[in-house]
PDB file of C-alpha atoms in Angstrom:
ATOM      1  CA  UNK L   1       0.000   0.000   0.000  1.00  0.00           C
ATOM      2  CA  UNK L   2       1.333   3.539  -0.848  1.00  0.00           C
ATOM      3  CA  UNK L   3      -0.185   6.477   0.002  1.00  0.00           C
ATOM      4  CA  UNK L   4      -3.547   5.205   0.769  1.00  0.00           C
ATOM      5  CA  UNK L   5      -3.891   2.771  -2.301  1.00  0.00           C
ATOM      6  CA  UNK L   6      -3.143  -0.807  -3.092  1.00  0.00           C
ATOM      7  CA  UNK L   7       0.313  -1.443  -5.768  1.00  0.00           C
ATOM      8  CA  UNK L   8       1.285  -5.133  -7.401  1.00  0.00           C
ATOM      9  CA  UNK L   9       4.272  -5.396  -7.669  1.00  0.00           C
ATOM     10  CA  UNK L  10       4.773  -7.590 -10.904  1.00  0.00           C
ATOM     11  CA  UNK L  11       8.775  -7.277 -10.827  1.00  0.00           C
ATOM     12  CA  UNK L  12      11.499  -6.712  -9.400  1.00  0.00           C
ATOM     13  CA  UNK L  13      15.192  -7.134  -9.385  1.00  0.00           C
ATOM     14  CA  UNK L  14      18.196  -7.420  -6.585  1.00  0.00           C
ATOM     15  CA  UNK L  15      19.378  -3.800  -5.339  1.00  0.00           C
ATOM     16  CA  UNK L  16      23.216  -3.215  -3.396  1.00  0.00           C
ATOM     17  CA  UNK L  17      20.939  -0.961  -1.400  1.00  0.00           C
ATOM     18  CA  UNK L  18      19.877  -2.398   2.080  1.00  0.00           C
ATOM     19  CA  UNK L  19      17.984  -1.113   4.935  1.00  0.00           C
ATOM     20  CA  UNK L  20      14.759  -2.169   7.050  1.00  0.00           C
ATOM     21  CA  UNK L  21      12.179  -4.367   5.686  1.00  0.00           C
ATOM     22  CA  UNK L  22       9.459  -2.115   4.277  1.00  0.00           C
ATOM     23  CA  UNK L  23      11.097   1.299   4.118  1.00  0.00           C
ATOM     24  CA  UNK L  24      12.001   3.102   0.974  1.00  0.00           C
ATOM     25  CA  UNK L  25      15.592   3.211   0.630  1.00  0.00           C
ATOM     26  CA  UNK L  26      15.683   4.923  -2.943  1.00  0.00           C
ATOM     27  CA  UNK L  27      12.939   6.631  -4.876  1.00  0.00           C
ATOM     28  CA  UNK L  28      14.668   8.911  -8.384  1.00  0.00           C
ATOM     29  CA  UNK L  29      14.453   8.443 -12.145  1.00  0.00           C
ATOM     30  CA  UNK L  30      18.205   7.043 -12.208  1.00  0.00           C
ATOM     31  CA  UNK L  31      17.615   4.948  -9.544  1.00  0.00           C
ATOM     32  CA  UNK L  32      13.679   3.739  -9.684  1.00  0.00           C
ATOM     33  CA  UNK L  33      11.803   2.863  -6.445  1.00  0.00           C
ATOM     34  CA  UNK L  34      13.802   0.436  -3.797  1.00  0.00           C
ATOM     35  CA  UNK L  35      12.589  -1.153  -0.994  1.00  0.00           C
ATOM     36  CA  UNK L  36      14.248  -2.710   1.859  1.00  0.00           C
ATOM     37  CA  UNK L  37      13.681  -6.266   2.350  1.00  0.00           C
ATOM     38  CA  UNK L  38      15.685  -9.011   4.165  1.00  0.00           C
ATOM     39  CA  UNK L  39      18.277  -9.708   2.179  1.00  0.00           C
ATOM     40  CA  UNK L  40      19.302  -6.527   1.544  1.00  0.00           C
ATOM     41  CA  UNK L  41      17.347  -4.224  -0.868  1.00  0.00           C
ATOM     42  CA  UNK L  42      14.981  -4.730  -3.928  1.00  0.00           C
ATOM     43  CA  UNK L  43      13.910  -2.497  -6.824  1.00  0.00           C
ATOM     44  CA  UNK L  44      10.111  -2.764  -7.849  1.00  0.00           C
ATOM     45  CA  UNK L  45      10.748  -2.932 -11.574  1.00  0.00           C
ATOM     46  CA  UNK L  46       7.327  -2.747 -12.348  1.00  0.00           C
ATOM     47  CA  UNK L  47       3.840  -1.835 -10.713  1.00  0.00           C
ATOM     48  CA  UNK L  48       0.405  -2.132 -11.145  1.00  0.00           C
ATOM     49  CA  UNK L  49      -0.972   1.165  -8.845  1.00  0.00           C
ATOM     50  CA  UNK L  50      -4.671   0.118  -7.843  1.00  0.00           C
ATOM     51  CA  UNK L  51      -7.074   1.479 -10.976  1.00  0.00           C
ATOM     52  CA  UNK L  52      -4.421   1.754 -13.103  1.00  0.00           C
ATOM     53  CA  UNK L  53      -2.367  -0.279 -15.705  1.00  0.00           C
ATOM     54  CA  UNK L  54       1.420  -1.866 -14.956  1.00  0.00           C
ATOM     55  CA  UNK L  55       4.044   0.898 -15.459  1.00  0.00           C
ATOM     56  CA  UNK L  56       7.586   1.006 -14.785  1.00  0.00           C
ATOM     57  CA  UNK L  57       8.683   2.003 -10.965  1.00  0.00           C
ATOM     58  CA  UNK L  58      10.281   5.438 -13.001  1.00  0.00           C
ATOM     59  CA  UNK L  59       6.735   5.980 -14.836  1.00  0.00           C
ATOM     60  CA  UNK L  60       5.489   5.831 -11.290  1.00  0.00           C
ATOM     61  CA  UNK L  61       7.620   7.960 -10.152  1.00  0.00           C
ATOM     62  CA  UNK L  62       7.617  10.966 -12.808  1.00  0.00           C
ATOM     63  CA  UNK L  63       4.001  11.519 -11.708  1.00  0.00           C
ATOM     64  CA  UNK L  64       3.912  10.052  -7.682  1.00  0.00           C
ATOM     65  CA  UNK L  65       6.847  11.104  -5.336  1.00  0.00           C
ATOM     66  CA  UNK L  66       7.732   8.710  -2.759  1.00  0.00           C
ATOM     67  CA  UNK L  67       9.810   9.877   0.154  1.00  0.00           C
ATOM     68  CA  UNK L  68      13.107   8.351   1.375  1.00  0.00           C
ATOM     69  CA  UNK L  69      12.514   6.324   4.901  1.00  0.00           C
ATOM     70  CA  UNK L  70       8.214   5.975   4.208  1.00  0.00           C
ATOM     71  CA  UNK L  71       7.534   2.325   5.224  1.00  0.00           C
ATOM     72  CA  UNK L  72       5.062   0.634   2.461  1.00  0.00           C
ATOM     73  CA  UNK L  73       2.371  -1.889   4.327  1.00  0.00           C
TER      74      UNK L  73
END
């Protein structure tokens, strides 16, 4: 859940990033949208946000900022 709506994540690939499970550890164009998890980090390739169709995590992000340290439920 971000910001009050549900998000599939449909994929995702290994990040050098690492941090608490849950919490937003990178969120920029260059970088995309990664998530802390407990191996280390993961980048949400693609989404689905709730109502919409599956977009890339930096489509999602041109249009939705995400800040640093929120923790996704």
């Amino acid at each position: 859940v971000i910001d009050g709506k549900r998000v599939k994540v449909l994929d995702t690939e290994p990040s050098a990033a690492s941090g608490e499970t849950g919490r937003v550890l990178r969120a920029s164009a260059k970088e995309g949208l990664v998530v802390g998890c407990a191996d280390g980090g993961v980048r949400l390739t693609r989404i689905q946000p709730e109502g919409r169709p599956a977009m890339s995590d930096t489509a999602w992000l041109a249009g939705h900022g995400i800040e640093i340290g929120t923790v996704l439920e």
